[in-house]
Amino acid sequence: MPHYTAPTKDMQFVLHDVLQVSEQSTPGYADLDRDFTSAILEEAGKVSVEVLAPLNPVGDEEGCHLENGVVRTPKGFKAAYDQMVEGGWLGLDADPEYGGQGMPFVLGSAVGEMFTASNMAFNMYQGLTHGAYSAIHEHGSDQQKATYLPKMIEGTWTGTMNLTEPHCGTDLGLIRTKAEPQDDGTYKISGQKIWISAGEHDLSDNIIHLVLAKIPGGPDGVKGISLFIVPKFMVKEDGSLGERNSLSCGGLEKKMGIHGNATCVMNYDGATGFLIGEMHKGMRAMFTMMNEARIGVGLQGYAQGVVAYQNALAFAQDRLQGRAVTGTEAPDKPADPIIVHPDVRRNLMDQKSFIEGARAFALWAATLIDKAKRDEDKAADDLVSLLTPIVKGFLTDKGFETTVLAQQTLGGSGFTKEWGLEQFVRDSRITMIYEGTNGVQSLDLVGRKLPMNGGQTFMGFFELIKGFIKENEANEDLNKAFLEPLKKASKDLQAAGMYFMQNGMQNPNNALSGSYDFMHLFGQVCMGYVWSMMAKASYTALENGTSDTEFHETKIATGKYYMARQLPVTGTHLARIESGADTVMALDAANF
């Protein structure tokens, strides 16, 4: 039986020692003192460990079942969801005007990591609701906000996003779902959507679907797409539920993982829908959900690595196999625990250094989102826009890799259901695919985000790195182990950007064939940056005579491992990028 431990101590370190949230000027951050965040995180950790984690293997084993048009979630999910509603967790960072608690996004992200690590499939129900809430909150009318948001924040109603159709995924300009205007200002929505997470279930009283569709006579392609609110049950003027809308779940997908979440085929048969935002501007509204979802998926990716590492570590400390090559470590036992062996140590250090760096990266990005929204800081908004495909693509690629490494730590036991590692591998695999495959994320990064603002945002990132290095280069320990590797890696990133500028215009394939390596190169530099920040915080704590010497020495040692063993891969990514497109595009399609 797998276990989960809430990493609240490390979260507190990142929030307060590294990011120093309570000292930032972002509105609402002054309230985030250690005692306050500790209370929230400890309670969320308790829910994760005691309620959600025990249901994770249950959801995987039982899955969801479609019975007479209603999806039945796994045993225990409804009671757990009711407990989440009662605790107010769904409205943690939602607008107080509609019943939310108004907490900063960064705190919601830290809580979200624990909910996701303990039970990813379960957390998706509320995660999709939060995305739908955000789209309505930003683009809906006052009446729509008043009608839907309080119940969604409360959790008695949930939400979805309906994009994909059987014939199109990424190329949404090809969608066929239609929205026929009616005399009363509503629309009749007809079409089929697939792969709709939480599209039908028994957890909430109503499900508010956000559906992309085309109004007849509109522009071709994505310019003709509009977004509609299509509730499962119609809502009366007094807020009570009326008749069932003309929509249904046509089937459940049989999936590799996340069995506890209902992935539905949704049929819309003239269902009543309400236009949200402007006509033919649906993509802009949907991207409010998509961008938030992509940050959330990046969090999912590393969170599965967190719980996988915890179980791999426990196994390595307990499993007896062979003797240490430098001499017996456990003379009272028939063999030494496998953690004494260098290759097992390497495996575990790869996992540990990634998940701790990923946590700092994700929470740093969350502070940028808060700064952009709460402070209306355009520079922060641009920077997080640049980083979003990296958070999604890099953290999910490496998060999946981490779950596989954790599974490998267990040897044959990792391949069996009893230990739970194979579920973490299967569940994490989807993060590399949905909300835009990671290949699409890399194309978005190079094709849209890199040249954004004439490249000024990209150059601003380097100024951030340079400023940090210059500010701390007098610290000899930090400079040698962290800043020098960071400087080298950032130069590799600059060289890659320069290559795209010099060669991408002449032959776009030169840029696009290197986009995936660029996404990972950029991600590595971001990890090097946050590891340098963490090391600085721990060196400072040690200099100030901290009572927790072991924690900070361990943090520095883990960071040194990352900088020495992981960060140098930026040179490999650069070499691949600079090799151009010739070898990538050499074969005719028929010769594959």
mmCIF file of N, CA and C in Angstrom, residues 236-321:
data_model
loop_
_atom_site.group_PDB
_atom_site.id
_atom_site.type_symbol
_atom_site.label_atom_id
_atom_site.label_comp_id
_atom_site.label_asym_id
_atom_site.label_seq_id
_atom_site.Cartn_x
_atom_site.Cartn_y
_atom_site.Cartn_z
ATOM 1 N N LYS A 236 -33.058 28.243 -12.714
ATOM 2 C CA LYS A 236 -34.195 29.147 -12.670
ATOM 3 C C LYS A 236 -33.779 30.525 -12.156
ATOM 4 N N GLU A 237 -34.652 31.490 -12.278
ATOM 5 C CA GLU A 237 -34.352 32.855 -11.857
ATOM 6 C C GLU A 237 -34.032 32.944 -10.367
ATOM 7 N N ASP A 238 -34.629 32.081 -9.577
ATOM 8 C CA ASP A 238 -34.368 32.115 -8.138
ATOM 9 C C ASP A 238 -33.123 31.310 -7.751
ATOM 10 N N GLY A 239 -32.414 30.779 -8.748
ATOM 11 C CA GLY A 239 -31.190 30.031 -8.497
ATOM 12 C C GLY A 239 -31.379 28.541 -8.306
ATOM 13 N N SER A 240 -32.605 28.092 -8.231
ATOM 14 C CA SER A 240 -32.863 26.666 -8.081
ATOM 15 C C SER A 240 -32.718 25.963 -9.430
ATOM 16 N N LEU A 241 -32.615 24.646 -9.400
ATOM 17 C CA LEU A 241 -32.403 23.884 -10.624
ATOM 18 C C LEU A 241 -33.728 23.507 -11.275
ATOM 19 N N GLY A 242 -33.726 23.615 -12.600
ATOM 20 C CA GLY A 242 -34.907 23.275 -13.377
ATOM 21 C C GLY A 242 -34.727 21.981 -14.135
ATOM 22 N N GLU A 243 -35.232 21.959 -15.363
ATOM 23 C CA GLU A 243 -35.216 20.744 -16.163
ATOM 24 C C GLU A 243 -33.809 20.416 -16.674
ATOM 25 N N ARG A 244 -33.633 19.148 -17.020
ATOM 26 C CA ARG A 244 -32.368 18.674 -17.566
ATOM 27 C C ARG A 244 -32.177 19.253 -18.957
ATOM 28 N N ASN A 245 -30.971 19.740 -19.241
ATOM 29 C CA ASN A 245 -30.639 20.279 -20.556
ATOM 30 C C ASN A 245 -30.459 19.124 -21.542
ATOM 31 N N SER A 246 -30.466 19.446 -22.830
ATOM 32 C CA SER A 246 -30.380 18.420 -23.882
ATOM 33 C C SER A 246 -28.925 18.052 -24.158
ATOM 34 N N LEU A 247 -28.301 17.465 -23.154
ATOM 35 C CA LEU A 247 -26.931 16.988 -23.289
ATOM 36 C C LEU A 247 -26.798 15.696 -22.507
ATOM 37 N N SER A 248 -25.827 14.885 -22.901
ATOM 38 C CA SER A 248 -25.675 13.593 -22.239
ATOM 39 C C SER A 248 -24.263 13.071 -22.403
ATOM 40 N N CYS A 249 -23.895 12.158 -21.512
ATOM 41 C CA CYS A 249 -22.619 11.452 -21.627
ATOM 42 C C CYS A 249 -22.835 10.228 -22.500
ATOM 43 N N GLY A 250 -22.142 10.178 -23.615
ATOM 44 C CA GLY A 250 -22.306 9.073 -24.559
ATOM 45 C C GLY A 250 -21.381 7.908 -24.307
ATOM 46 N N GLY A 251 -20.464 8.055 -23.359
ATOM 47 C CA GLY A 251 -19.543 6.969 -23.070
ATOM 48 C C GLY A 251 -18.364 7.446 -22.245
ATOM 49 N N LEU A 252 -17.666 6.488 -21.638
ATOM 50 C CA LEU A 252 -16.463 6.772 -20.868
ATOM 51 C C LEU A 252 -15.256 6.176 -21.569
ATOM 52 N N GLU A 253 -14.168 6.929 -21.583
ATOM 53 C CA GLU A 253 -12.940 6.436 -22.183
ATOM 54 C C GLU A 253 -12.282 5.396 -21.267
ATOM 55 N N LYS A 254 -11.730 4.361 -21.864
ATOM 56 C CA LYS A 254 -10.933 3.376 -21.137
ATOM 57 C C LYS A 254 -9.478 3.817 -21.260
ATOM 58 N N LYS A 255 -8.893 4.202 -20.132
ATOM 59 C CA LYS A 255 -7.625 4.926 -20.165
ATOM 60 C C LYS A 255 -6.498 4.179 -19.475
ATOM 61 N N MET A 256 -5.300 4.639 -19.754
ATOM 62 C CA MET A 256 -4.093 4.101 -19.140
ATOM 63 C C MET A 256 -4.049 4.410 -17.646
ATOM 64 N N GLY A 257 -4.521 5.577 -17.264
ATOM 65 C CA GLY A 257 -4.456 6.016 -15.873
ATOM 66 C C GLY A 257 -5.604 6.933 -15.516
ATOM 67 N N ILE A 258 -5.467 7.664 -14.416
ATOM 68 C CA ILE A 258 -6.491 8.543 -13.836
ATOM 69 C C ILE A 258 -7.884 7.912 -13.940
ATOM 70 N N HIS A 259 -7.976 6.636 -13.548
ATOM 71 C CA HIS A 259 -9.236 5.904 -13.656
ATOM 72 C C HIS A 259 -10.334 6.506 -12.799
ATOM 73 N N GLY A 260 -9.975 7.161 -11.712
ATOM 74 C CA GLY A 260 -10.986 7.718 -10.827
ATOM 75 C C GLY A 260 -11.655 8.967 -11.354
ATOM 76 N N ASN A 261 -11.154 9.508 -12.453
ATOM 77 C CA ASN A 261 -11.797 10.672 -13.059
ATOM 78 C C ASN A 261 -12.545 10.247 -14.313
ATOM 79 N N ALA A 262 -13.757 10.762 -14.454
ATOM 80 C CA ALA A 262 -14.601 10.399 -15.590
ATOM 81 C C ALA A 262 -14.200 11.197 -16.827
ATOM 82 N N THR A 263 -13.647 10.510 -17.819
ATOM 83 C CA THR A 263 -13.288 11.148 -19.087
ATOM 84 C C THR A 263 -14.370 10.784 -20.101
ATOM 85 N N CYS A 264 -15.161 11.771 -20.487
ATOM 86 C CA CYS A 264 -16.437 11.507 -21.145
ATOM 87 C C CYS A 264 -16.493 11.911 -22.610
ATOM 88 N N VAL A 265 -17.331 11.195 -23.337
ATOM 89 C CA VAL A 265 -17.830 11.660 -24.631
ATOM 90 C C VAL A 265 -19.119 12.422 -24.326
ATOM 91 N N MET A 266 -19.182 13.684 -24.720
ATOM 92 C CA MET A 266 -20.350 14.510 -24.424
ATOM 93 C C MET A 266 -21.108 14.837 -25.704
ATOM 94 N N ASN A 267 -22.401 14.526 -25.694
ATOM 95 C CA ASN A 267 -23.273 14.796 -26.839
ATOM 96 C C ASN A 267 -24.201 15.965 -26.513
ATOM 97 N N TYR A 268 -24.192 16.949 -27.385
ATOM 98 C CA TYR A 268 -25.052 18.127 -27.241
ATOM 99 C C TYR A 268 -26.087 18.095 -28.365
ATOM 100 N N ASP A 269 -27.349 17.938 -27.973
ATOM 101 C CA ASP A 269 -28.426 17.744 -28.945
ATOM 102 C C ASP A 269 -29.403 18.910 -28.879
ATOM 103 N N GLY A 270 -28.955 20.066 -29.349
ATOM 104 C CA GLY A 270 -29.788 21.251 -29.254
ATOM 105 C C GLY A 270 -29.888 21.767 -27.837
ATOM 106 N N ALA A 271 -28.818 21.597 -27.082
ATOM 107 C CA ALA A 271 -28.812 22.046 -25.685
ATOM 108 C C ALA A 271 -28.810 23.570 -25.614
ATOM 109 N N THR A 272 -29.458 24.097 -24.603
ATOM 110 C CA THR A 272 -29.505 25.548 -24.419
ATOM 111 C C THR A 272 -28.171 26.044 -23.886
ATOM 112 N N GLY A 273 -27.606 27.017 -24.593
ATOM 113 C CA GLY A 273 -26.335 27.595 -24.193
ATOM 114 C C GLY A 273 -26.414 29.103 -24.129
ATOM 115 N N PHE A 274 -25.507 29.694 -23.367
ATOM 116 C CA PHE A 274 -25.473 31.138 -23.182
ATOM 117 C C PHE A 274 -24.094 31.649 -23.570
ATOM 118 N N LEU A 275 -24.062 32.582 -24.486
ATOM 119 C CA LEU A 275 -22.789 33.140 -24.952
ATOM 120 C C LEU A 275 -22.048 33.794 -23.795
ATOM 121 N N ILE A 276 -20.768 33.456 -23.659
ATOM 122 C CA ILE A 276 -19.930 34.097 -22.655
ATOM 123 C C ILE A 276 -18.878 34.931 -23.373
ATOM 124 N N GLY A 277 -18.776 36.186 -22.992
ATOM 125 C CA GLY A 277 -17.862 37.081 -23.686
ATOM 126 C C GLY A 277 -18.446 37.501 -25.031
ATOM 127 N N GLU A 278 -17.562 37.927 -25.916
ATOM 128 C CA GLU A 278 -18.000 38.428 -27.221
ATOM 129 C C GLU A 278 -18.181 37.300 -28.227
ATOM 130 N N MET A 279 -19.085 37.525 -29.163
ATOM 131 C CA MET A 279 -19.289 36.585 -30.258
ATOM 132 C C MET A 279 -17.994 36.454 -31.068
ATOM 133 N N HIS A 280 -17.634 35.233 -31.428
ATOM 134 C CA HIS A 280 -16.434 34.913 -32.220
ATOM 135 C C HIS A 280 -15.128 35.206 -31.470
ATOM 136 N N LYS A 281 -15.215 35.428 -30.166
ATOM 137 C CA LYS A 281 -14.005 35.671 -29.362
ATOM 138 C C LYS A 281 -13.834 34.568 -28.306
ATOM 139 N N GLY A 282 -14.316 33.394 -28.641
ATOM 140 C CA GLY A 282 -14.291 32.307 -27.674
ATOM 141 C C GLY A 282 -12.909 31.822 -27.303
ATOM 142 N N MET A 283 -11.977 31.901 -28.239
ATOM 143 C CA MET A 283 -10.637 31.414 -27.944
ATOM 144 C C MET A 283 -9.967 32.248 -26.869
ATOM 145 N N ARG A 284 -10.216 33.546 -26.900
ATOM 146 C CA ARG A 284 -9.617 34.414 -25.890
ATOM 147 C C ARG A 284 -10.134 34.044 -24.505
ATOM 148 N N ALA A 285 -11.440 33.780 -24.411
ATOM 149 C CA ALA A 285 -12.019 33.395 -23.132
ATOM 150 C C ALA A 285 -11.553 32.010 -22.717
ATOM 151 N N MET A 286 -11.483 31.090 -23.672
ATOM 152 C CA MET A 286 -11.061 29.739 -23.328
ATOM 153 C C MET A 286 -9.615 29.704 -22.870
ATOM 154 N N PHE A 287 -8.782 30.571 -23.419
ATOM 155 C CA PHE A 287 -7.380 30.564 -23.013
ATOM 156 C C PHE A 287 -7.198 31.015 -21.570
ATOM 157 N N THR A 288 -8.199 31.695 -21.015
ATOM 158 C CA THR A 288 -8.155 31.974 -19.581
ATOM 159 C C THR A 288 -8.127 30.658 -18.816
ATOM 160 N N MET A 289 -8.942 29.705 -19.273
ATOM 161 C CA MET A 289 -8.943 28.378 -18.673
ATOM 162 C C MET A 289 -7.684 27.604 -19.041
ATOM 163 N N MET A 290 -7.299 27.679 -20.309
ATOM 164 C CA MET A 290 -6.182 26.875 -20.795
ATOM 165 C C MET A 290 -4.878 27.243 -20.103
ATOM 166 N N ASN A 291 -4.607 28.537 -19.959
ATOM 167 C CA ASN A 291 -3.353 28.953 -19.330
ATOM 168 C C ASN A 291 -3.302 28.521 -17.868
ATOM 169 N N GLU A 292 -4.423 28.699 -17.163
ATOM 170 C CA GLU A 292 -4.473 28.247 -15.775
ATOM 171 C C GLU A 292 -4.317 26.735 -15.717
ATOM 172 N N ALA A 293 -4.989 26.047 -16.644
ATOM 173 C CA ALA A 293 -4.917 24.588 -16.656
ATOM 174 C C ALA A 293 -3.504 24.109 -16.931
ATOM 175 N N ARG A 294 -2.768 24.806 -17.790
ATOM 176 C CA ARG A 294 -1.407 24.385 -18.125
ATOM 177 C C ARG A 294 -0.469 24.539 -16.929
ATOM 178 N N ILE A 295 -0.645 25.592 -16.164
ATOM 179 C CA ILE A 295 0.129 25.728 -14.932
ATOM 180 C C ILE A 295 -0.239 24.591 -13.977
ATOM 181 N N GLY A 296 -1.535 24.300 -13.894
ATOM 182 C CA GLY A 296 -1.997 23.229 -13.025
ATOM 183 C C GLY A 296 -1.487 21.865 -13.444
ATOM 184 N N VAL A 297 -1.381 21.633 -14.750
ATOM 185 C CA VAL A 297 -0.880 20.350 -15.240
ATOM 186 C C VAL A 297 0.614 20.216 -14.946
ATOM 187 N N GLY A 298 1.355 21.311 -15.058
ATOM 188 C CA GLY A 298 2.763 21.270 -14.677
ATOM 189 C C GLY A 298 2.901 20.870 -13.218
ATOM 190 N N LEU A 299 2.009 21.393 -12.375
ATOM 191 C CA LEU A 299 1.992 21.028 -10.965
ATOM 192 C C LEU A 299 1.664 19.547 -10.804
ATOM 193 N N GLN A 300 0.700 19.051 -11.579
ATOM 194 C CA GLN A 300 0.369 17.626 -11.533
ATOM 195 C C GLN A 300 1.590 16.767 -11.856
ATOM 196 N N GLY A 301 2.347 17.200 -12.869
ATOM 197 C CA GLY A 301 3.492 16.417 -13.311
ATOM 198 C C GLY A 301 4.515 16.203 -12.214
ATOM 199 N N TYR A 302 4.906 17.282 -11.558
ATOM 200 C CA TYR A 302 5.931 17.102 -10.520
ATOM 201 C C TYR A 302 5.344 16.533 -9.246
ATOM 202 N N ALA A 303 4.043 16.769 -8.994
ATOM 203 C CA ALA A 303 3.417 16.246 -7.776
ATOM 204 C C ALA A 303 3.387 14.722 -7.787
ATOM 205 N N GLN A 304 3.172 14.120 -8.954
ATOM 206 C CA GLN A 304 3.233 12.661 -9.032
ATOM 207 C C GLN A 304 4.658 12.179 -8.772
ATOM 208 N N GLY A 305 5.638 12.977 -9.176
ATOM 209 C CA GLY A 305 7.024 12.658 -8.857
ATOM 210 C C GLY A 305 7.284 12.720 -7.366
ATOM 211 N N VAL A 306 6.621 13.656 -6.677
ATOM 212 C CA VAL A 306 6.797 13.801 -5.222
ATOM 213 C C VAL A 306 6.370 12.531 -4.499
ATOM 214 N N VAL A 307 5.151 12.065 -4.753
ATOM 215 C CA VAL A 307 4.650 10.889 -4.038
ATOM 216 C C VAL A 307 5.398 9.628 -4.470
ATOM 217 N N ALA A 308 5.802 9.557 -5.730
ATOM 218 C CA ALA A 308 6.575 8.400 -6.195
ATOM 219 C C ALA A 308 7.927 8.350 -5.495
ATOM 220 N N TYR A 309 8.589 9.496 -5.360
ATOM 221 C CA TYR A 309 9.885 9.557 -4.682
ATOM 222 C C TYR A 309 9.758 9.135 -3.218
ATOM 223 N N GLN A 310 8.721 9.608 -2.554
ATOM 224 C CA GLN A 310 8.538 9.260 -1.150
ATOM 225 C C GLN A 310 8.472 7.741 -0.966
ATOM 226 N N ASN A 311 7.774 7.070 -1.845
ATOM 227 C CA ASN A 311 7.647 5.623 -1.738
ATOM 228 C C ASN A 311 8.918 4.896 -2.160
ATOM 229 N N ALA A 312 9.618 5.444 -3.144
ATOM 230 C CA ALA A 312 10.892 4.854 -3.562
ATOM 231 C C ALA A 312 11.928 4.966 -2.446
ATOM 232 N N LEU A 313 11.960 6.129 -1.780
ATOM 233 C CA LEU A 313 12.906 6.344 -0.690
ATOM 234 C C LEU A 313 12.656 5.365 0.458
ATOM 235 N N ALA A 314 11.388 5.200 0.823
ATOM 236 C CA ALA A 314 11.047 4.288 1.912
ATOM 237 C C ALA A 314 11.477 2.861 1.580
ATOM 238 N N PHE A 315 11.276 2.471 0.339
ATOM 239 C CA PHE A 315 11.674 1.126 -0.087
ATOM 240 C C PHE A 315 13.191 0.968 -0.020
ATOM 241 N N ALA A 316 13.919 1.972 -0.521
ATOM 242 C CA ALA A 316 15.377 1.895 -0.557
ATOM 243 C C ALA A 316 15.983 1.847 0.836
ATOM 244 N N GLN A 317 15.328 2.470 1.793
ATOM 245 C CA GLN A 317 15.831 2.463 3.166
ATOM 246 C C GLN A 317 15.536 1.140 3.879
ATOM 247 N N ASP A 318 14.590 0.388 3.362
ATOM 248 C CA ASP A 318 14.148 -0.834 4.035
ATOM 249 C C ASP A 318 14.611 -2.117 3.336
ATOM 250 N N ARG A 319 14.717 -2.078 2.033
ATOM 251 C CA ARG A 319 15.033 -3.267 1.249
ATOM 252 C C ARG A 319 16.498 -3.670 1.435
ATOM 253 N N LEU A 320 16.746 -4.919 1.815
ATOM 254 C CA LEU A 320 18.104 -5.425 2.023
ATOM 255 C C LEU A 320 18.579 -6.174 0.780
ATOM 256 N N GLN A 321 19.760 -5.795 0.300
ATOM 257 C CA GLN A 321 20.289 -6.419 -0.920
ATOM 258 C C GLN A 321 21.779 -6.115 -1.028
#
